[in-house]
PDB file of C-alpha atoms and ligand atoms in Angstrom:
ATOM      1  CA  MET A   1      -7.259  19.065  27.634  1.00  0.00           C
ATOM      2  CA  ASN A   2      -9.644  16.774  25.672  1.00  0.00           C
ATOM      3  CA  THR A   3      -9.491  13.273  27.170  1.00  0.00           C
ATOM      4  CA  GLU A   4     -12.142  11.715  24.725  1.00  0.00           C
ATOM      5  CA  PRO A   5     -10.800   8.494  23.440  1.00  0.00           C
ATOM      6  CA  LYS A   6      -9.901   9.004  19.854  1.00  0.00           C
ATOM      7  CA  VAL A   7      -9.778   6.430  17.228  1.00  0.00           C
ATOM      8  CA  THR A   8      -6.763   6.854  14.939  1.00  0.00           C
ATOM      9  CA  VAL A   9      -7.050   5.898  11.424  1.00  0.00           C
ATOM     10  CA  ALA A  10      -4.163   5.610   9.018  1.00  0.00           C
ATOM     11  CA  VAL A  11      -4.314   5.088   5.205  1.00  0.00           C
ATOM     12  CA  VAL A  12      -1.547   2.962   3.470  1.00  0.00           C
ATOM     13  CA  PRO A  13      -1.984   3.943  -0.071  1.00  0.00           C
ATOM     14  CA  GLY A  14      -0.316   2.530  -3.311  1.00  0.00           C
ATOM     15  CA  SER A  15      -1.044   0.973  -6.608  1.00  0.00           C
ATOM     16  CA  PHE A  16      -0.248  -2.421  -5.188  1.00  0.00           C
ATOM     17  CA  ASP A  17       0.056  -4.329  -8.523  1.00  0.00           C
ATOM     18  CA  PRO A  18       0.314  -6.586  -6.639  1.00  0.00           C
ATOM     19  CA  LEU A  19       0.574  -6.193  -2.808  1.00  0.00           C
ATOM     20  CA  THR A  20       3.833  -7.892  -1.899  1.00  0.00           C
ATOM     21  CA  LEU A  21       5.148  -9.367   1.539  1.00  0.00           C
ATOM     22  CA  GLY A  22       7.238  -6.107   1.529  1.00  0.00           C
ATOM     23  CA  HIS A  23       4.091  -4.110   1.635  1.00  0.00           C
ATOM     24  CA  ARG A  24       2.425  -6.457   4.086  1.00  0.00           C
ATOM     25  CA  ASP A  25       5.372  -5.881   6.668  1.00  0.00           C
ATOM     26  CA  VAL A  26       4.810  -2.065   6.518  1.00  0.00           C
ATOM     27  CA  ILE A  27       0.911  -2.561   6.803  1.00  0.00           C
ATOM     28  CA  VAL A  28       1.243  -4.972   9.946  1.00  0.00           C
ATOM     29  CA  ARG A  29       3.673  -2.582  11.597  1.00  0.00           C
ATOM     30  CA  CYS A  30       1.318   0.273  10.860  1.00  0.00           C
ATOM     31  CA  ALA A  31      -1.584  -1.866  12.232  1.00  0.00           C
ATOM     32  CA  ALA A  32       0.281  -2.124  15.598  1.00  0.00           C
ATOM     33  CA  LEU A  33       0.510   1.767  15.802  1.00  0.00           C
ATOM     34  CA  PHE A  34      -2.974   2.823  14.833  1.00  0.00           C
ATOM     35  CA  ASP A  35      -6.454   1.746  15.764  1.00  0.00           C
ATOM     36  CA  ARG A  36      -7.481   1.133  12.219  1.00  0.00           C
ATOM     37  CA  VAL A  37      -5.603   0.905   8.904  1.00  0.00           C
ATOM     38  CA  VAL A  38      -7.102   1.424   5.437  1.00  0.00           C
ATOM     39  CA  VAL A  39      -5.234  -0.145   2.582  1.00  0.00           C
ATOM     40  CA  GLY A  40      -6.102   2.226  -0.370  1.00  0.00           C
ATOM     41  CA  ILE A  41      -5.639   0.825  -3.729  1.00  0.00           C
ATOM     42  CA  LEU A  42      -5.429   3.891  -6.047  1.00  0.00           C
ATOM     43  CA  ILE A  43      -4.712   4.549  -9.589  1.00  0.00           C
ATOM     44  CA  ASN A  44      -1.209   5.895 -10.528  1.00  0.00           C
ATOM     45  CA  PRO A  45      -1.636   7.316 -14.098  1.00  0.00           C
ATOM     46  CA  ASP A  46       2.180   6.789 -14.739  1.00  0.00           C
ATOM     47  CA  LYS A  47       2.031   2.910 -14.163  1.00  0.00           C
ATOM     48  CA  ARG A  48       0.495   0.497 -16.495  1.00  0.00           C
ATOM     49  CA  GLY A  49      -1.263  -2.025 -14.547  1.00  0.00           C
ATOM     50  CA  LEU A  50      -1.039  -5.871 -14.725  1.00  0.00           C
ATOM     51  CA  PHE A  51      -3.791  -6.844 -12.316  1.00  0.00           C
ATOM     52  CA  THR A  52      -7.305  -5.252 -12.494  1.00  0.00           C
ATOM     53  CA  MET A  53      -8.324  -3.182  -9.278  1.00  0.00           C
ATOM     54  CA  GLU A  54     -10.662  -5.992  -8.226  1.00  0.00           C
ATOM     55  CA  GLU A  55      -7.920  -8.537  -8.466  1.00  0.00           C
ATOM     56  CA  ARG A  56      -5.390  -6.278  -6.433  1.00  0.00           C
ATOM     57  CA  LYS A  57      -8.123  -5.930  -3.849  1.00  0.00           C
ATOM     58  CA  GLN A  58      -8.542  -9.724  -3.616  1.00  0.00           C
ATOM     59  CA  ILE A  59      -4.669 -10.057  -3.394  1.00  0.00           C
ATOM     60  CA  ALA A  60      -4.499  -7.590  -0.704  1.00  0.00           C
ATOM     61  CA  GLN A  61      -7.339  -9.114   1.351  1.00  0.00           C
ATOM     62  CA  LEU A  62      -5.699 -12.657   1.002  1.00  0.00           C
ATOM     63  CA  THR A  63      -2.292 -11.034   2.189  1.00  0.00           C
ATOM     64  CA  LEU A  64      -3.884  -9.363   5.252  1.00  0.00           C
ATOM     65  CA  ALA A  65      -6.635 -11.808   6.190  1.00  0.00           C
ATOM     66  CA  ASP A  66      -5.115 -12.279   9.724  1.00  0.00           C
ATOM     67  CA  GLN A  67      -5.090  -8.405  10.446  1.00  0.00           C
ATOM     68  CA  PRO A  68      -8.447  -7.680  12.185  1.00  0.00           C
ATOM     69  CA  ASN A  69      -7.937  -3.833  12.168  1.00  0.00           C
ATOM     70  CA  VAL A  70      -6.891  -3.645   8.505  1.00  0.00           C
ATOM     71  CA  SER A  71      -9.349  -3.176   5.644  1.00  0.00           C
ATOM     72  CA  VAL A  72      -8.876  -2.672   1.814  1.00  0.00           C
ATOM     73  CA  GLU A  73     -10.592  -0.338  -0.522  1.00  0.00           C
ATOM     74  CA  ILE A  74     -10.286   0.765  -4.006  1.00  0.00           C
ATOM     75  CA  ASP A  75     -10.500   4.438  -4.996  1.00  0.00           C
ATOM     76  CA  GLY A  76     -10.303   6.237  -8.308  1.00  0.00           C
ATOM     77  CA  GLY A  77      -9.778   9.761  -7.148  1.00  0.00           C
ATOM     78  CA  TYR A  78      -7.144  11.774  -5.255  1.00  0.00           C
ATOM     79  CA  LEU A  79      -5.467  10.217  -2.205  1.00  0.00           C
ATOM     80  CA  THR A  80      -6.208  13.092   0.074  1.00  0.00           C
ATOM     81  CA  ASP A  81      -9.884  13.143  -0.688  1.00  0.00           C
ATOM     82  CA  PHE A  82      -9.914   9.261  -0.056  1.00  0.00           C
ATOM     83  CA  ALA A  83      -7.935   9.711   3.334  1.00  0.00           C
ATOM     84  CA  GLU A  84     -10.413  12.239   4.432  1.00  0.00           C
ATOM     85  CA  ARG A  85     -13.262  10.238   3.638  1.00  0.00           C
ATOM     86  CA  MET A  86     -11.805   7.375   5.723  1.00  0.00           C
ATOM     87  CA  GLY A  87     -11.545   9.546   8.564  1.00  0.00           C
ATOM     88  CA  ALA A  88      -7.592   9.393   8.457  1.00  0.00           C
ATOM     89  CA  ALA A  89      -5.229  12.018   9.485  1.00  0.00           C
ATOM     90  CA  VAL A  90      -2.385  10.220   8.583  1.00  0.00           C
ATOM     91  CA  ILE A  91      -0.919   8.569   5.228  1.00  0.00           C
ATOM     92  CA  VAL A  92       1.792   5.953   5.825  1.00  0.00           C
ATOM     93  CA  LYS A  93       4.283   4.972   3.157  1.00  0.00           C
ATOM     94  CA  GLY A  94       7.135   2.457   3.280  1.00  0.00           C
ATOM     95  CA  VAL A  95      10.501   3.683   2.021  1.00  0.00           C
ATOM     96  CA  ARG A  96      13.211   1.140   0.885  1.00  0.00           C
ATOM     97  CA  THR A  97      15.783   3.277  -0.709  1.00  0.00           C
ATOM     98  CA  THR A  98      16.803   6.937  -1.305  1.00  0.00           C
ATOM     99  CA  ALA A  99      15.086   6.945  -4.646  1.00  0.00           C
ATOM    100  CA  ASP A 100      11.859   5.734  -2.940  1.00  0.00           C
ATOM    101  CA  PHE A 101      12.340   8.696  -0.553  1.00  0.00           C
ATOM    102  CA  GLU A 102      12.695  11.117  -3.247  1.00  0.00           C
ATOM    103  CA  TYR A 103       9.623   9.886  -5.068  1.00  0.00           C
ATOM    104  CA  GLU A 104       7.590   9.779  -1.843  1.00  0.00           C
ATOM    105  CA  GLN A 105       8.708  13.266  -0.850  1.00  0.00           C
ATOM    106  CA  LYS A 106       7.378  14.539  -4.107  1.00  0.00           C
ATOM    107  CA  MET A 107       4.012  12.774  -3.334  1.00  0.00           C
ATOM    108  CA  ALA A 108       3.958  13.962   0.108  1.00  0.00           C
ATOM    109  CA  HIS A 109       4.321  17.643  -1.022  1.00  0.00           C
ATOM    110  CA  PHE A 110       1.591  17.328  -3.525  1.00  0.00           C
ATOM    111  CA  ASN A 111      -0.790  15.733  -1.033  1.00  0.00           C
ATOM    112  CA  ARG A 112       0.093  18.401   1.435  1.00  0.00           C
ATOM    113  CA  THR A 113      -0.701  21.081  -1.001  1.00  0.00           C
ATOM    114  CA  ARG A 114      -4.161  19.385  -1.482  1.00  0.00           C
ATOM    115  CA  ASN A 115      -4.878  18.899   2.219  1.00  0.00           C
ATOM    116  CA  PRO A 116      -2.446  20.367   4.766  1.00  0.00           C
ATOM    117  CA  LYS A 117      -4.321  18.739   7.749  1.00  0.00           C
ATOM    118  CA  ILE A 118      -3.283  15.151   6.606  1.00  0.00           C
ATOM    119  CA  GLU A 119       0.300  14.209   7.416  1.00  0.00           C
ATOM    120  CA  THR A 120       2.474  11.894   5.621  1.00  0.00           C
ATOM    121  CA  LEU A 121       4.677   9.447   7.784  1.00  0.00           C
ATOM    122  CA  TYR A 122       7.402   7.189   6.399  1.00  0.00           C
ATOM    123  CA  LEU A 123       8.213   3.853   7.743  1.00  0.00           C
ATOM    124  CA  PRO A 124      11.672   2.457   6.804  1.00  0.00           C
ATOM    125  CA  ALA A 125      11.334  -0.936   5.170  1.00  0.00           C
ATOM    126  CA  ASP A 126      12.697  -4.006   6.889  1.00  0.00           C
ATOM    127  CA  GLU A 127      16.361  -4.375   5.787  1.00  0.00           C
ATOM    128  CA  LYS A 128      15.689  -8.105   4.645  1.00  0.00           C
ATOM    129  CA  LEU A 129      12.818  -6.970   2.506  1.00  0.00           C
ATOM    130  CA  THR A 130      14.104  -4.082   0.558  1.00  0.00           C
ATOM    131  CA  GLU A 131      14.680  -6.195  -2.573  1.00  0.00           C
ATOM    132  CA  ILE A 132      11.052  -7.122  -2.897  1.00  0.00           C
ATOM    133  CA  SER A 133       8.977  -4.880  -5.312  1.00  0.00           C
ATOM    134  CA  SER A 134       5.684  -5.260  -7.351  1.00  0.00           C
ATOM    135  CA  THR A 135       7.817  -4.889 -10.498  1.00  0.00           C
ATOM    136  CA  ALA A 136      10.058  -7.963  -9.583  1.00  0.00           C
ATOM    137  CA  VAL A 137       6.914  -9.968  -8.850  1.00  0.00           C
ATOM    138  CA  ARG A 138       5.486  -8.912 -12.438  1.00  0.00           C
ATOM    139  CA  GLU A 139       8.782  -9.804 -14.110  1.00  0.00           C
ATOM    140  CA  LYS A 140       9.000 -13.293 -12.382  1.00  0.00           C
ATOM    141  CA  LEU A 141       5.197 -13.891 -13.161  1.00  0.00           C
ATOM    142  CA  SER A 142       5.924 -13.194 -16.913  1.00  0.00           C
ATOM    143  CA  ARG A 143       8.569 -15.816 -16.757  1.00  0.00           C
ATOM    144  CA  GLY A 144       6.776 -18.291 -14.651  1.00  0.00           C
ATOM    145  CA  GLU A 145       9.260 -18.078 -11.941  1.00  0.00           C
ATOM    146  CA  ASP A 146       8.618 -19.107  -8.254  1.00  0.00           C
ATOM    147  CA  LEU A 147       7.164 -16.251  -6.216  1.00  0.00           C
ATOM    148  CA  THR A 148       7.815 -17.665  -2.749  1.00  0.00           C
ATOM    149  CA  GLY A 149       9.163 -14.998  -0.476  1.00  0.00           C
ATOM    150  CA  LEU A 150       7.629 -12.246  -2.437  1.00  0.00           C
ATOM    151  CA  LEU A 151       3.906 -12.937  -2.251  1.00  0.00           C
ATOM    152  CA  HIS A 152       1.802 -14.401   0.508  1.00  0.00           C
ATOM    153  CA  PRO A 153       1.310 -18.173   0.122  1.00  0.00           C
ATOM    154  CA  ALA A 154      -2.390 -17.729  -0.115  1.00  0.00           C
ATOM    155  CA  VAL A 155      -1.875 -15.337  -3.088  1.00  0.00           C
ATOM    156  CA  ILE A 156       0.512 -17.865  -4.710  1.00  0.00           C
ATOM    157  CA  ALA A 157      -2.206 -20.536  -4.383  1.00  0.00           C
ATOM    158  CA  TRP A 158      -4.764 -18.208  -5.723  1.00  0.00           C
ATOM    159  CA  LEU A 159      -2.643 -17.481  -8.754  1.00  0.00           C
ATOM    160  CA  LYS A 160      -2.207 -21.120  -9.495  1.00  0.00           C
ATOM    161  CA  ASP A 161      -5.961 -21.747  -9.219  1.00  0.00           C
ATOM    162  CA  ARG A 162      -6.646 -18.859 -11.588  1.00  0.00           C
ATOM    163  CA  LYS A 163      -4.509 -20.300 -14.533  1.00  0.00           C
TER     164      LYS A 163
HETATM  165  O1  PNS B 201       3.576   4.447  -5.043  1.00  0.00           O
HETATM  166  P1  PNS B 201       2.377   4.383  -5.818  1.00  0.00           P
HETATM  167  O2  PNS B 201       1.912   2.935  -5.815  1.00  0.00           O
HETATM  168  O3  PNS B 201       2.428   4.790  -7.233  1.00  0.00           O
HETATM  169  O4  PNS B 201       1.335   5.250  -5.190  1.00  0.00           O
HETATM  170  C1  PNS B 201       0.159   5.636  -5.738  1.00  0.00           C
HETATM  171  C2  PNS B 201      -0.436   6.995  -5.003  1.00  0.00           C
HETATM  172  C3  PNS B 201      -1.755   7.131  -5.633  1.00  0.00           C
HETATM  173  C4  PNS B 201      -0.590   6.684  -3.640  1.00  0.00           C
HETATM  174  C5  PNS B 201       0.578   8.037  -5.164  1.00  0.00           C
HETATM  175  O5  PNS B 201       0.921   8.053  -6.768  1.00  0.00           O
HETATM  176  C6  PNS B 201       0.233   9.424  -4.715  1.00  0.00           C
HETATM  177  O6  PNS B 201       0.439   9.694  -3.496  1.00  0.00           O
HETATM  178  N1  PNS B 201      -0.230  10.263  -5.480  1.00  0.00           N
HETATM  179  C7  PNS B 201      -0.774  11.533  -5.044  1.00  0.00           C
HETATM  180  C8  PNS B 201      -1.662  12.021  -6.250  1.00  0.00           C
HETATM  181  C9  PNS B 201      -3.032  11.351  -6.204  1.00  0.00           C
HETATM  182  O7  PNS B 201      -3.751  11.431  -5.336  1.00  0.00           O
HETATM  183  N2  PNS B 201      -3.183  10.463  -7.234  1.00  0.00           N
HETATM  184  C10 PNS B 201      -4.332   9.576  -7.413  1.00  0.00           C
HETATM  185  C11 PNS B 201      -5.153  10.026  -8.443  1.00  0.00           C
HETATM  186  S1  PNS B 201      -4.408  10.718 -10.013  1.00  0.00           S
END
């Protein structure tokens, strides 16, 4: 048996437009399970973006500033190539609903055909946070509504400063 200490790295990928307190909960729980967590901000060609990739990175970093083993990266390529480059053997996705599960299952199958060595794990979303979504945040933003409870307070302050 190989007893060499092994650093385990997990990638939490998504379009994160923007990264919400629901995403944060999944990432923080993931950070307790793995040595290092890389949040991968990737392009989903089926989704029209509101924030630029750099803005999304800034929002993610503000939301996760208190997590020493979490870093944030942007990537324009395939998730499996990104995960491999990060040294990750695991992709973690949060799942809120059965619709999420069906979608993620398709992604996991696709990613597995590209690289069968990288496993996808699902974390069930916290029951109290299942209503939070980036879509809800974008809708509220467009109406100028309060985002308390959906985004990190530092992000809400950053958005106000930006106006
Ligand atoms: O749930 P999201 O936010 O749309 O996730 C985005 C992403 C890229 C993680 C997801 O769509 C996925 O797993 N895609 C697999 C294919 C891939 O690597 N796409 C990126 C370049 S086209």
